[in-house]
Amino acid sequence: MVGIVVVSHSRALASAAVALAEEMVPEDARPAIGIAAGLSETVFGTDAADIAETVQSVDSPDGVLILVDLGSALLSAEMALEFIGPDVADHVKISAAPLVEGLLAAVVSATAGSPLTEVAREAELGLLAKREHLGYEDAEPDVPMSTDELPDFTSGGVLHYTTTILNSHGLHARPAAALVAGLRGIDATVTVSNASTGKGPVPATSLTLIQTLGLRHGDELEVTIVGREAEDALDAIIHLAEAQFGEAPLGPNADAPTPTPPKPKPADPTRTGRQIVIGPAHHVSITPDISEYVPGSPEVELARLNAAIGQAGEILDELERAGGLGIYQVQSIMLADDITQAKLREAIASGVSAVDAVQERFTALAADLDAIPDAYLRARAEDHRGLRRVLLRILTGKETSTAFAAGIMIINELDPLTSGSLDPRLCQGVITTSGGSTGHGVILAQARGFAVLTGRPEAVDISEDTNIAFDPVTGELLIDPSPAQLDVLAAKQKERDADAVQAAQQAHDPALTLSGRQITVEANIASLEDAVLAMEKGAEGSGLVRTEVLFADWKTAPTAEEQAETYVAIGKALGGALITIRTWDPGGDKPLPFLPQDPEANPMLGERGIRAMRRNSEIFDEQLRAILLASRETPVRVMFPMVTGTLSVEWGRQRIAAQRRLVGGSIDQGIMIETPAAAIRAEDFLGMADFISFGTNDLTQYTMAMDRGNARVSSIGEGPLPAVWDLMTHAAQVFKGKPVAVCGDMASNPELVSRLVGIGVTELSVRPPLIGVVKQAVRRV
Amino acid sequence: MSLDTSSVVAWLTDFASVIHDNADLLTDLDREIGDGDHGSNMDRGMKAVAELESASFPTAADYLKKIGMTLVSTVGGASGPLYGTFFLRVGTAWGDAASAEDLGKALRAGLDGILARGKAEVGDKTMVDALTPALAAYDEHASEGIEAALNAAALACAAGRDATIPLVARKGRASYLGERSAGHQDPGATSVTFLIEAAARSLA
């Protein structure tokens, strides 16, 4: 790959230009980019010796392109080439391109694997899009992109494809870069034109030329492909177009979401996150060392901060693309938060270093959340600390590496970013010494198949390299286990492995009990990606679509049409099986940005679920209308959360009836049984609920008067709880003959499946990765 | 006699002190038509040159080359590569500078380096406008010995410098000003005149 060197009078300018250009391409695909700018962080100037060294540091047989700003930058660059000698200088080019435009084009072109001449040409065409936009007469490219260079399409084997640009801002630099990058490495010549305006064709390898097509929202993009791998190129383009060239259709201004298939998962079916692990203990510190950080001027610190935020954003994007369950996307949004960024900049402007500003801000954000004993809010504190770690790591250039010798990692807490960096080839399992089981990082690690044991303070005292073993299902932790103990574990694991393999094989078969009763095993869905993953794992629909999580990033309430599109997409992703949409369930630990709530002294007992809808009936009606609209295209039912009495259910049914008069549609209506009141008086709801679904987590905490996020009391909720079982048994018996579902964590526990089926449960809605094992558990009942 | 390291030290020490005393003047001139950093840039570069351990260089030529590299890395503006090239080339062509002709050749090599680096021509309102007539005068008087040749060069250099005042800049940051650059003395021509004047004082 061609290397790039930026020569500028100002280091801050060069760093910012590089950060801007790097945004265009994924981190792992970037060319080597060197900066030779400024005599120091603050003194303007260029230094030929520094440039020569920098060129050599990014040099490869593919060559190096040097971009310069003004005046002495050019003289110094030329001088540098004399210093480094003809061997290297022969494949180094100095570009006449304008720095920012040229750099951007060069980075994209180099990423696509273009040769030096092509990268240099792309850079020099960097001004073209601007000139064209401003209507310069000579803007039409001449020599560099004469039609002579376009392939001969008159011969056979030509593929054509036309698609409408759906991106709201058209095919601007970022999506155009996605197109260029998407075709990288495919042996085919692709040209694109704007069929709506007649502009083009231009080669699809050129970011600059693609931008000159002026493809706006609604324009027709026409693609012509020839070459050995033309069909691969066509596939790639169709995928890109469907994904709107990488512009995630999220947020209030985006178009309809499109399911993107998750990346292939490791094929090992025994890695379910439930496997017993044995290995040497390794304590891992994830606190970056900031002691050697040398702060610069406020301008420099700001540039560093901006660059670090940009880089962190890319890391998060990359992790999300690799299957982040939407969690990294939420982190991105937290990182991009206006107030957070404003406070960071304010601190830097007042003379605080970027490192200290990041340290203070994110520590404060985490501390605010830490003060609350709620597990879900504590999980967000971990998210903030994770962002702090990654920013400090980038700023100090110090790896707080989680790369370590093979074994079991003992770590303070598992934030999402640390979780994303776990290497399955090295890490057998993770033990957290603080931190609960509901954190985002833990969920992600489990989804990736890591065995995780959470909240084990005693693990702090385990000596490095001691052999340890743990069972993530039972929570059993053995330090220096005896051979006999290991034999027992191995036998247990063997059984579980065989089970997991069989579960994977039969994932798509129905789950029948030994007596032939079919139990529907569904998935809990919080994102479109969940639905795609669930389908892959054999889900038979969804017993819980968490709408408040699905739209958690929206600042304004999504319209009925916007919601309906997402619900339909989820239904379709699950192969058209029945999905259960829970109406907005805000409050407690799940605030909705578009549904602000007053602070409550005791939010778990406050305006949660359907209670919160009474004062927000417009938002509620809009959602009901969306569910009815969706029901026209895919099977859907609706369920009300946090029901305690019949009044709220009657009210909800009336609102549905009113919406149905407007838009038609027909849906079953059910309630969640997650309060003792609803369970005890289940018969009251018989006439008004077509089905019930147990929210076992809340039902447990409300029955046992036990905050499930408070580690000191949460052990009360472990094991079989007769009070909870009695309530469930009663409600299930009352609703005998109607669907009785469980969508809480109890359903995801294979050990409890037999008992749940025994009390009359007919549907189990579980975490997507566990569908296979739960089905397997049903088959043993 | 040949010009050894101590002669070069004398030359550069003189030049450094003149640059330091006139840093504000150079900066003011540059502020009129450029980016206002010529004085401080040159002063920073020459301070770094003054800190070199002249005794550690086996020959005057090595010392001159090191001066060139030092200026390249410390001046920062366009004068860095230009003065840097000048001294690198002068060093390479220095030989033992036993005669006026030898010194003339070395200085000529320096000017050629500046021309190649900056691609400026006479009349572009640059240091070349002072240095070119200076070396022509030097060559004319070379037969009279180093002292006479350098004195003639210094006078011609100053005249060339003054002649930059009415010119319109065609190179460097000043060229962005176009016609407005006329009426100002070129800072590069000014500093290079200090260099030749210092040579006339210390190498003779």
CSV table of N, CA, C and O in Angstrom, one decimal, chain B residues 4-62:
chain,number,residue,atom,x,y,z
B,4,ASP,N,40.4,27.9,7.0
B,4,ASP,CA,40.2,26.7,7.8
B,4,ASP,C,38.9,26.9,8.7
B,4,ASP,O,38.2,27.9,8.5
B,5,THR,N,38.7,25.9,9.5
B,5,THR,CA,37.4,26.0,10.3
B,5,THR,C,37.3,27.3,11.1
B,5,THR,O,36.3,27.9,11.2
B,6,SER,N,38.5,27.7,11.6
B,6,SER,CA,38.4,28.9,12.5
B,6,SER,C,37.9,30.1,11.7
B,6,SER,O,37.2,31.0,12.2
B,7,SER,N,38.3,30.2,10.4
B,7,SER,CA,37.8,31.3,9.5
B,7,SER,C,36.3,31.2,9.4
B,7,SER,O,35.6,32.2,9.4
B,8,VAL,N,35.9,30.0,9.2
B,8,VAL,CA,34.4,29.8,9.0
B,8,VAL,C,33.7,30.2,10.2
B,8,VAL,O,32.6,30.8,10.2
B,9,VAL,N,34.2,29.8,11.4
B,9,VAL,CA,33.6,30.1,12.7
B,9,VAL,C,33.5,31.6,12.8
B,9,VAL,O,32.5,32.2,13.2
B,10,ALA,N,34.6,32.3,12.4
B,10,ALA,CA,34.6,33.8,12.5
B,10,ALA,C,33.5,34.4,11.6
B,10,ALA,O,32.7,35.3,12.1
B,11,TRP,N,33.4,33.8,10.4
B,11,TRP,CA,32.3,34.3,9.5
B,11,TRP,C,30.9,34.1,10.0
B,11,TRP,O,30.1,35.0,10.1
B,12,LEU,N,30.7,32.9,10.5
B,12,LEU,CA,29.3,32.6,11.0
B,12,LEU,C,29.0,33.3,12.3
B,12,LEU,O,27.9,33.6,12.5
B,13,THR,N,30.0,33.5,13.1
B,13,THR,CA,29.8,34.2,14.4
B,13,THR,C,29.4,35.6,14.1
B,13,THR,O,28.5,36.2,14.7
B,14,ASP,N,30.1,36.2,13.2
B,14,ASP,CA,29.8,37.6,12.8
B,14,ASP,C,28.4,37.6,12.2
B,14,ASP,O,27.5,38.5,12.6
B,15,PHE,N,28.1,36.7,11.3
B,15,PHE,CA,26.8,36.7,10.7
B,15,PHE,C,25.7,36.5,11.7
B,15,PHE,O,24.7,37.2,11.8
B,16,ALA,N,25.9,35.6,12.7
B,16,ALA,CA,24.9,35.3,13.7
B,16,ALA,C,24.7,36.6,14.5
B,16,ALA,O,23.5,36.9,14.9
B,17,SER,N,25.7,37.3,14.8
B,17,SER,CA,25.5,38.5,15.7
B,17,SER,C,24.8,39.6,14.9
B,17,SER,O,23.9,40.3,15.5
B,18,VAL,N,25.1,39.7,13.6
B,18,VAL,CA,24.4,40.7,12.8
B,18,VAL,C,22.9,40.3,12.7
B,18,VAL,O,22.0,41.2,12.8
B,19,ILE,N,22.6,39.0,12.5
B,19,ILE,CA,21.3,38.6,12.4
B,19,ILE,C,20.5,38.8,13.7
B,19,ILE,O,19.4,39.3,13.6
B,20,HIS,N,21.2,38.6,14.8
B,20,HIS,CA,20.5,38.8,16.1
B,20,HIS,C,20.2,40.3,16.3
B,20,HIS,O,19.1,40.6,16.6
B,21,ASP,N,21.2,41.1,15.9
B,21,ASP,CA,20.9,42.5,16.1
B,21,ASP,C,19.9,43.1,15.2
B,21,ASP,O,19.2,44.0,15.5
B,22,ASN,N,19.7,42.4,14.0
B,22,ASN,CA,18.8,42.9,13.0
B,22,ASN,C,17.5,42.1,12.9
B,22,ASN,O,16.8,42.2,11.9
B,23,ALA,N,17.3,41.2,13.8
B,23,ALA,CA,16.2,40.2,13.7
B,23,ALA,C,14.9,41.0,13.6
B,23,ALA,O,14.0,40.7,12.8
B,24,ASP,N,14.8,42.1,14.4
B,24,ASP,CA,13.5,42.9,14.3
B,24,ASP,C,13.4,43.5,12.9
B,24,ASP,O,12.3,43.6,12.4
B,25,LEU,N,14.5,44.0,12.4
B,25,LEU,CA,14.4,44.6,11.1
B,25,LEU,C,13.9,43.6,10.0
B,25,LEU,O,13.0,43.9,9.2
B,26,LEU,N,14.6,42.4,10.1
B,26,LEU,CA,14.2,41.4,9.1
B,26,LEU,C,12.7,41.0,9.3
B,26,LEU,O,12.0,40.8,8.3
B,27,THR,N,12.3,40.9,10.5
B,27,THR,CA,10.9,40.5,10.7
B,27,THR,C,10.0,41.6,10.3
B,27,THR,O,9.0,41.3,9.6
B,28,ASP,N,10.4,42.8,10.5
B,28,ASP,CA,9.5,43.9,10.0
B,28,ASP,C,9.4,43.9,8.5
B,28,ASP,O,8.3,44.1,7.9
B,29,LEU,N,10.6,43.7,7.8
B,29,LEU,CA,10.5,43.7,6.4
B,29,LEU,C,9.6,42.5,5.9
B,29,LEU,O,8.8,42.7,5.0
B,30,ASP,N,9.8,41.4,6.6
B,30,ASP,CA,9.0,40.2,6.2
B,30,ASP,C,7.5,40.4,6.5
B,30,ASP,O,6.6,39.9,5.8
B,31,ARG,N,7.2,41.2,7.5
B,31,ARG,CA,5.8,41.4,7.9
B,31,ARG,C,5.1,42.2,6.8
B,31,ARG,O,3.9,42.1,6.5
B,32,GLU,N,5.9,43.1,6.1
B,32,GLU,CA,5.3,43.9,5.0
B,32,GLU,C,4.8,43.0,3.9
B,32,GLU,O,3.8,43.3,3.3
B,33,ILE,N,5.6,42.0,3.5
B,33,ILE,CA,5.3,41.3,2.3
B,33,ILE,C,5.2,39.8,2.5
B,33,ILE,O,5.0,39.0,1.6
B,34,GLY,N,5.5,39.3,3.7
B,34,GLY,CA,5.5,37.9,3.9
B,34,GLY,C,4.8,37.5,5.1
B,34,GLY,O,3.7,38.0,5.5
B,35,ASP,N,5.3,36.5,5.9
B,35,ASP,CA,4.6,36.0,7.1
B,35,ASP,C,5.2,36.5,8.4
B,35,ASP,O,4.9,36.0,9.4
B,36,GLY,N,6.2,37.4,8.2
B,36,GLY,CA,6.7,38.1,9.4
B,36,GLY,C,7.5,37.2,10.3
B,36,GLY,O,7.5,37.4,11.5
B,37,ASP,N,8.2,36.2,9.8
B,37,ASP,CA,9.0,35.3,10.7
B,37,ASP,C,10.5,35.2,10.3
B,37,ASP,O,11.2,34.5,10.9
B,38,HIS,N,10.9,36.0,9.2
B,38,HIS,CA,12.2,35.8,8.7
B,38,HIS,C,13.3,36.1,9.8
B,38,HIS,O,14.2,35.3,10.0
B,39,GLY,N,13.1,37.2,10.5
B,39,GLY,CA,14.1,37.5,11.5
B,39,GLY,C,14.2,36.5,12.6
B,39,GLY,O,15.3,36.0,13.0
B,40,SER,N,13.0,36.1,13.2
B,40,SER,CA,13.1,35.2,14.3
B,40,SER,C,13.5,33.8,13.8
B,40,SER,O,14.2,33.1,14.5
B,41,ASN,N,13.1,33.4,12.6
B,41,ASN,CA,13.5,32.1,12.1
B,41,ASN,C,15.1,32.0,11.9
B,41,ASN,O,15.7,31.1,12.3
B,42,MET,N,15.6,33.1,11.3
B,42,MET,CA,17.1,33.1,11.0
B,42,MET,C,17.8,33.2,12.4
B,42,MET,O,18.9,32.5,12.5
B,43,ASP,N,17.3,34.0,13.3
B,43,ASP,CA,18.0,34.1,14.6
B,43,ASP,C,18.0,32.8,15.3
B,43,ASP,O,19.0,32.4,15.9
B,44,ARG,N,16.9,32.0,15.2
B,44,ARG,CA,16.8,30.7,15.9
B,44,ARG,C,17.8,29.8,15.2
B,44,ARG,O,18.6,29.1,15.9
B,45,GLY,N,17.9,29.8,13.9
B,45,GLY,CA,18.8,28.9,13.2
B,45,GLY,C,20.2,29.2,13.5
B,45,GLY,O,21.0,28.3,13.7
B,46,MET,N,20.5,30.5,13.5
B,46,MET,CA,21.9,30.9,13.7
B,46,MET,C,22.4,30.7,15.1
B,46,MET,O,23.6,30.4,15.4
B,47,LYS,N,21.4,30.8,16.1
B,47,LYS,CA,21.8,30.4,17.5
B,47,LYS,C,22.2,29.0,17.5
B,47,LYS,O,23.1,28.6,18.2
B,48,ALA,N,21.4,28.1,16.8
B,48,ALA,CA,21.7,26.7,16.8
B,48,ALA,C,23.1,26.5,16.2
B,48,ALA,O,23.8,25.6,16.6
B,49,VAL,N,23.4,27.2,15.1
B,49,VAL,CA,24.7,27.1,14.5
B,49,VAL,C,25.8,27.5,15.5
B,49,VAL,O,26.8,26.8,15.6
B,50,ALA,N,25.5,28.6,16.2
B,50,ALA,CA,26.6,29.0,17.1
B,50,ALA,C,26.9,28.0,18.2
B,50,ALA,O,28.0,28.0,18.8
B,51,GLU,N,25.9,27.2,18.5
B,51,GLU,CA,26.1,26.2,19.5
B,51,GLU,C,26.9,24.9,19.1
B,51,GLU,O,27.2,24.1,19.9
B,52,LEU,N,27.1,24.9,17.8
B,52,LEU,CA,27.9,23.7,17.3
B,52,LEU,C,29.3,23.7,17.8
B,52,LEU,O,29.9,24.8,17.9
B,53,GLU,N,29.8,22.6,18.1
B,53,GLU,CA,31.2,22.4,18.6
B,53,GLU,C,32.1,22.5,17.4
B,53,GLU,O,32.4,21.4,16.8
B,54,SER,N,32.6,23.6,17.0
B,54,SER,CA,33.3,23.7,15.7
B,54,SER,C,34.6,22.8,15.8
B,54,SER,O,35.0,22.3,14.7
B,55,ALA,N,35.1,22.6,16.9
B,55,ALA,CA,36.4,21.9,17.0
B,55,ALA,C,36.1,20.4,16.7
B,55,ALA,O,37.1,19.7,16.4
B,56,SER,N,34.9,20.0,16.8
B,56,SER,CA,34.6,18.5,16.6
B,56,SER,C,34.6,18.2,15.1
B,56,SER,O,34.4,17.0,14.8
B,57,PHE,N,34.7,19.1,14.2
B,57,PHE,CA,34.7,18.8,12.8
B,57,PHE,C,36.1,18.7,12.2
B,57,PHE,O,36.9,19.7,12.4
B,58,PRO,N,36.4,17.6,11.5
B,58,PRO,CA,37.7,17.5,11.0
B,58,PRO,C,38.1,18.5,10.0
B,58,PRO,O,39.3,18.9,10.0
B,59,THR,N,37.2,18.9,9.2
B,59,THR,CA,37.5,19.9,8.2
B,59,THR,C,36.5,21.0,8.2
B,59,THR,O,35.4,20.9,8.7
B,60,ALA,N,36.9,22.2,7.6
B,60,ALA,CA,35.9,23.3,7.4
B,60,ALA,C,34.7,22.8,6.6
B,60,ALA,O,33.6,23.3,6.8
B,61,ALA,N,35.0,21.9,5.6
B,61,ALA,CA,33.9,21.5,4.7
B,61,ALA,C,32.9,20.7,5.6
B,61,ALA,O,31.7,21.0,5.4
B,62,ASP,N,33.3,19.9,6.5
B,62,ASP,CA,32.4,19.1,7.3
B,62,ASP,C,31.6,20.1,8.2
B,62,ASP,O,30.4,19.9,8.4
